[in-house]
JSON list of C-alpha atoms in Angstrom, two decimals:
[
{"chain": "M", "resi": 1, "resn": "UNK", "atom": "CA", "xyz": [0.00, 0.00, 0.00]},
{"chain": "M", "resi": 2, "resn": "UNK", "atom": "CA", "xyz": [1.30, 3.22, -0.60]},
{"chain": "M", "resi": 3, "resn": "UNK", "atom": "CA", "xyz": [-0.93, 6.41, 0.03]},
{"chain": "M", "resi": 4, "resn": "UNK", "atom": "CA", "xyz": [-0.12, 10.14, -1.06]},
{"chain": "M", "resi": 5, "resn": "UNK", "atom": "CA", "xyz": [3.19, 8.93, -2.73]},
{"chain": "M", "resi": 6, "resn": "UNK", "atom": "CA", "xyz": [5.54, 11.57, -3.92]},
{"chain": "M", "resi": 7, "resn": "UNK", "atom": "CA", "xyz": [8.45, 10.75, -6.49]},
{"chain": "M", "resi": 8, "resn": "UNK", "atom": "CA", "xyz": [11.31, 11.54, -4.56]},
{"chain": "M", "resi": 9, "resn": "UNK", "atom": "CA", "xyz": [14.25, 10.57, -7.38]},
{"chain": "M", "resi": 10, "resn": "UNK", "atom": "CA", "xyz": [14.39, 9.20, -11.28]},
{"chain": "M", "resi": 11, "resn": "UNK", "atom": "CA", "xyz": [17.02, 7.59, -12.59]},
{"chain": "M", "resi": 12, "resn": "UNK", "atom": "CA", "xyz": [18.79, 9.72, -15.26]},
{"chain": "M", "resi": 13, "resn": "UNK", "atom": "CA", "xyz": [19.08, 6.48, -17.18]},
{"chain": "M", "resi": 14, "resn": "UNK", "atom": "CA", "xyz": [15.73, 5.58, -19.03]},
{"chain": "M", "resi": 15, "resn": "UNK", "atom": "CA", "xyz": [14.47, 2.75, -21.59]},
{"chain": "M", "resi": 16, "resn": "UNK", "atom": "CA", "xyz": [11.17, 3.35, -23.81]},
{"chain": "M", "resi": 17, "resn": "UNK", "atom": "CA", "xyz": [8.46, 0.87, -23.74]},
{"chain": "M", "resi": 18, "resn": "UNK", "atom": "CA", "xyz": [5.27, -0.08, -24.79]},
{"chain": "M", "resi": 19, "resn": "UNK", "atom": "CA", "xyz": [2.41, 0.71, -21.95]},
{"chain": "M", "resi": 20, "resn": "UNK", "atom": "CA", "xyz": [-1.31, 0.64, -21.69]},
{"chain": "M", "resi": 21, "resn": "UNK", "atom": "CA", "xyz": [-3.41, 2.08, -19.59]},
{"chain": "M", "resi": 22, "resn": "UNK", "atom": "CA", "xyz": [-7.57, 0.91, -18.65]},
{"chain": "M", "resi": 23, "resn": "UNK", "atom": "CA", "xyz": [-7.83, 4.69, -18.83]},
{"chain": "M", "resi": 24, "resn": "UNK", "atom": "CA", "xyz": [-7.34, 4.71, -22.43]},
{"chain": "M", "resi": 25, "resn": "UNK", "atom": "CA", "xyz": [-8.83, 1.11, -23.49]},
{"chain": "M", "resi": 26, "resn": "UNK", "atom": "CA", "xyz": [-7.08, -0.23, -26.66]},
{"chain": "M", "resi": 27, "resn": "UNK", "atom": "CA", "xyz": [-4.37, 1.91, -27.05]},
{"chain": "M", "resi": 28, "resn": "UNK", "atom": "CA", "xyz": [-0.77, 0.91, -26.23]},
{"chain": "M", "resi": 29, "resn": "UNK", "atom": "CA", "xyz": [1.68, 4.10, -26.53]},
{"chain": "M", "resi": 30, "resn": "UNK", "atom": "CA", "xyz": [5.31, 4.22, -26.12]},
{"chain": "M", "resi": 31, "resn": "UNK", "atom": "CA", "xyz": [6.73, 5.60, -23.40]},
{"chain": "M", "resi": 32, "resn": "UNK", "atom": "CA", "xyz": [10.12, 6.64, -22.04]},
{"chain": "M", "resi": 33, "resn": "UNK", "atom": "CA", "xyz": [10.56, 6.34, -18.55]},
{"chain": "M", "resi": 34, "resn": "UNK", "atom": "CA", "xyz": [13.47, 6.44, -16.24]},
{"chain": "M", "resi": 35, "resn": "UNK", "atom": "CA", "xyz": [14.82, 2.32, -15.04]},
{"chain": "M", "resi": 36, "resn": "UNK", "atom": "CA", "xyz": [15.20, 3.45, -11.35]},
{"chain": "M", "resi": 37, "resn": "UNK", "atom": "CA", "xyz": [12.78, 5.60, -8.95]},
{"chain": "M", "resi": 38, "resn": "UNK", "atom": "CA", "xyz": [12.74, 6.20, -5.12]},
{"chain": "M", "resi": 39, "resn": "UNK", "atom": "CA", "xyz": [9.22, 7.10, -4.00]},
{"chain": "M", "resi": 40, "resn": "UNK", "atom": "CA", "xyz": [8.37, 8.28, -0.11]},
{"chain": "M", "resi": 41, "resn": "UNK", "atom": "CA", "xyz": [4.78, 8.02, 0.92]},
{"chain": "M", "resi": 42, "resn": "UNK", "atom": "CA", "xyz": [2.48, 6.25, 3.96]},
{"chain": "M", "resi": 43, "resn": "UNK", "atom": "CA", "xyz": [0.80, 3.35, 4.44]},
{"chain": "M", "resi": 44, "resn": "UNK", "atom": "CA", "xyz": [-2.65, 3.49, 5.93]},
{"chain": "M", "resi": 45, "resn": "UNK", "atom": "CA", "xyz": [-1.45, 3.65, 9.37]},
{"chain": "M", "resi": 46, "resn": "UNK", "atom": "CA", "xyz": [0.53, 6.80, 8.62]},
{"chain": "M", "resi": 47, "resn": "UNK", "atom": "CA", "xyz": [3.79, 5.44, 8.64]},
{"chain": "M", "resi": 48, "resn": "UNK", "atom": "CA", "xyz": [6.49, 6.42, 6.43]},
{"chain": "M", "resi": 49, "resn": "UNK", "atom": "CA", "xyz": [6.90, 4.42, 3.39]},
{"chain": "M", "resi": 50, "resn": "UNK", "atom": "CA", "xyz": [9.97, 4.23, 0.97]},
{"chain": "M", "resi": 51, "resn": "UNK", "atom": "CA", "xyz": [10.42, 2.24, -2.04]},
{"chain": "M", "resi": 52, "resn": "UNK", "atom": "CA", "xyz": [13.40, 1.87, -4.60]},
{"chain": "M", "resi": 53, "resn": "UNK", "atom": "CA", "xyz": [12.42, 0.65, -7.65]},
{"chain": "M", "resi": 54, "resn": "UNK", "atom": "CA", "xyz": [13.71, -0.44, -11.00]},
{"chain": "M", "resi": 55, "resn": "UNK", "atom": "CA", "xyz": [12.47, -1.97, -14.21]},
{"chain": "M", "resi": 56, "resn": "UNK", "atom": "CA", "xyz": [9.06, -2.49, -14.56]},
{"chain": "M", "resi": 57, "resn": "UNK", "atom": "CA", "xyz": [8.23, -2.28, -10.59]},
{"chain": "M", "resi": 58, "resn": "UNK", "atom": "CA", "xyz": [9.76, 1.54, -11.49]},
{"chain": "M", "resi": 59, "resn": "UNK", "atom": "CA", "xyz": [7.54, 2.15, -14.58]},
{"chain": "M", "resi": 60, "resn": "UNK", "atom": "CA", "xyz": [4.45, 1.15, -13.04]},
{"chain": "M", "resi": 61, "resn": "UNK", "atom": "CA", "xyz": [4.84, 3.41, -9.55]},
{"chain": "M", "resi": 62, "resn": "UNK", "atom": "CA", "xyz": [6.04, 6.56, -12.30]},
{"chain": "M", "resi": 63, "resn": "UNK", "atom": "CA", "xyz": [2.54, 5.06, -14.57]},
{"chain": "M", "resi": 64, "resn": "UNK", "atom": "CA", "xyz": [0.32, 5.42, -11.21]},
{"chain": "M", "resi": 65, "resn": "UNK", "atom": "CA", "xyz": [1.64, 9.06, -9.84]},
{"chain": "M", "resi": 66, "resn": "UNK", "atom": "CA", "xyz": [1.30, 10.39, -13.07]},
{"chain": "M", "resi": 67, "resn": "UNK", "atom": "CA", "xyz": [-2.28, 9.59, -12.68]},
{"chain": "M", "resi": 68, "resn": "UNK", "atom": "CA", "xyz": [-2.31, 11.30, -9.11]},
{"chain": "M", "resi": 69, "resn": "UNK", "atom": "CA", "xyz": [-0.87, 13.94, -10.77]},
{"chain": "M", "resi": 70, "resn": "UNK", "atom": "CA", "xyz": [-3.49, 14.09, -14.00]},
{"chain": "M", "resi": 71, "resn": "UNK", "atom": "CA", "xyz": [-1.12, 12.86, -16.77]},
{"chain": "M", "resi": 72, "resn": "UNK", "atom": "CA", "xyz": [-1.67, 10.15, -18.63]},
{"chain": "M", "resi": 73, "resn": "UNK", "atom": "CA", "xyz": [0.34, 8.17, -21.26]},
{"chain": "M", "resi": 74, "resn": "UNK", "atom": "CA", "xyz": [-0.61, 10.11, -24.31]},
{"chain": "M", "resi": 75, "resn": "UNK", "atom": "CA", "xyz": [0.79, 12.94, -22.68]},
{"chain": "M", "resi": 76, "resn": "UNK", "atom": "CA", "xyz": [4.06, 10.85, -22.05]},
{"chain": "M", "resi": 77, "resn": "UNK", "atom": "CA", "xyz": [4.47, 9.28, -25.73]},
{"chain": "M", "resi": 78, "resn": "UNK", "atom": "CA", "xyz": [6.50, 11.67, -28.66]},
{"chain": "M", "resi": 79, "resn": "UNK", "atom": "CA", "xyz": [3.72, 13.35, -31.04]},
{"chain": "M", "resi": 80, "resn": "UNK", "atom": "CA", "xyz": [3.34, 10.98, -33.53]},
{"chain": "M", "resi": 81, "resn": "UNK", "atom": "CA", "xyz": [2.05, 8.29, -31.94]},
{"chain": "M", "resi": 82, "resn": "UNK", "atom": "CA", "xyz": [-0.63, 10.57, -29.52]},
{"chain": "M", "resi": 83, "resn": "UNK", "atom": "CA", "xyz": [-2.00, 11.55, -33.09]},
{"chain": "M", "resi": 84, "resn": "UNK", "atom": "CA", "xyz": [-2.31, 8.15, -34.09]},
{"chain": "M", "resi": 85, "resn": "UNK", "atom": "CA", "xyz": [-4.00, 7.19, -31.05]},
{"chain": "M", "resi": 86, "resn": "UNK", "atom": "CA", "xyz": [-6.45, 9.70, -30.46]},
{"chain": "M", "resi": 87, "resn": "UNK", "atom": "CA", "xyz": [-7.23, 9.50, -34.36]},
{"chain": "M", "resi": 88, "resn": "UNK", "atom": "CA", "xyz": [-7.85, 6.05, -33.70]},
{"chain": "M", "resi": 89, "resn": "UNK", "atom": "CA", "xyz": [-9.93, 6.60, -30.22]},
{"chain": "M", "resi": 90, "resn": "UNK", "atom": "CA", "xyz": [-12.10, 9.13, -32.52]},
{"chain": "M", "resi": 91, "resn": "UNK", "atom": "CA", "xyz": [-13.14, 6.20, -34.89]},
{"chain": "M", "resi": 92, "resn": "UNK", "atom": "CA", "xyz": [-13.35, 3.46, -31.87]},
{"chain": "M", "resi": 93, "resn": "UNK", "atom": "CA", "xyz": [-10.40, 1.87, -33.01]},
{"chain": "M", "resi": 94, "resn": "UNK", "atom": "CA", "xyz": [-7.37, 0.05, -31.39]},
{"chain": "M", "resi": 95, "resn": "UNK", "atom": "CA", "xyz": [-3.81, 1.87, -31.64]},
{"chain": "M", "resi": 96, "resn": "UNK", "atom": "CA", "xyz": [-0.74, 0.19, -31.32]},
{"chain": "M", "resi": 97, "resn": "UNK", "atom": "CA", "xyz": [2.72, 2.00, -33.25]},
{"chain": "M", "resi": 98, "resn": "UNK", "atom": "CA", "xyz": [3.84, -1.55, -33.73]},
{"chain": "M", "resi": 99, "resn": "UNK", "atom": "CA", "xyz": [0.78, -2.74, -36.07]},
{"chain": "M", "resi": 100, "resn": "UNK", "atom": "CA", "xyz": [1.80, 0.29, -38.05]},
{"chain": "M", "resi": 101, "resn": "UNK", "atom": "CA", "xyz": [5.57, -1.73, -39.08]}
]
């Protein structure tokens, strides 16, 4: 559990990756992300929390805050591929850059 978390450090290191969110059914974006995060918060007692994170346990705490912080993964992917998606959301398709190869 891990309430009112706060990213507290990012990795300047970062990999891209595909990512999906139920927010935005059908549409898988890519995203770059940094590998490693630390991230302070509380648990529902109150105490202090503290997680260091890498890989994919790092990308999906960074995923979550961002929507804390109301930004989601078209706002995190390089132009092209938001237009693609949200042309495809328009018509009720499915987007993925990787059909488009």
């Amino acid at each position: 559990e891990l309430v009112n978390p706060e990213i507290e450090w990012l990795s300047d290191e970062t990999e891209v990756a595909a990512e999906g969110c139920l927010s935005i059914p059908r549409v898988i974006v890519d995203v770059d992300r940094p590998l490693y995060a630390r991230v302070r918060g509380r648990d529902r007692s109150g105490a202090e929390v503290l997680i260091e994170a890498s890989g994919h346990e790092a990308r999906v705490l960074q995923h979550e805050i961002d929507h804390l912080d109301g930004v989601l993964i078209l706002d995190r992917t390089e132009k092209k591929q938001r237009k693609g998606a949200m042309k495809a959301l328009r018509r009720g398709e499915s987007y993925s850059p990787h059909e488009e190869d």
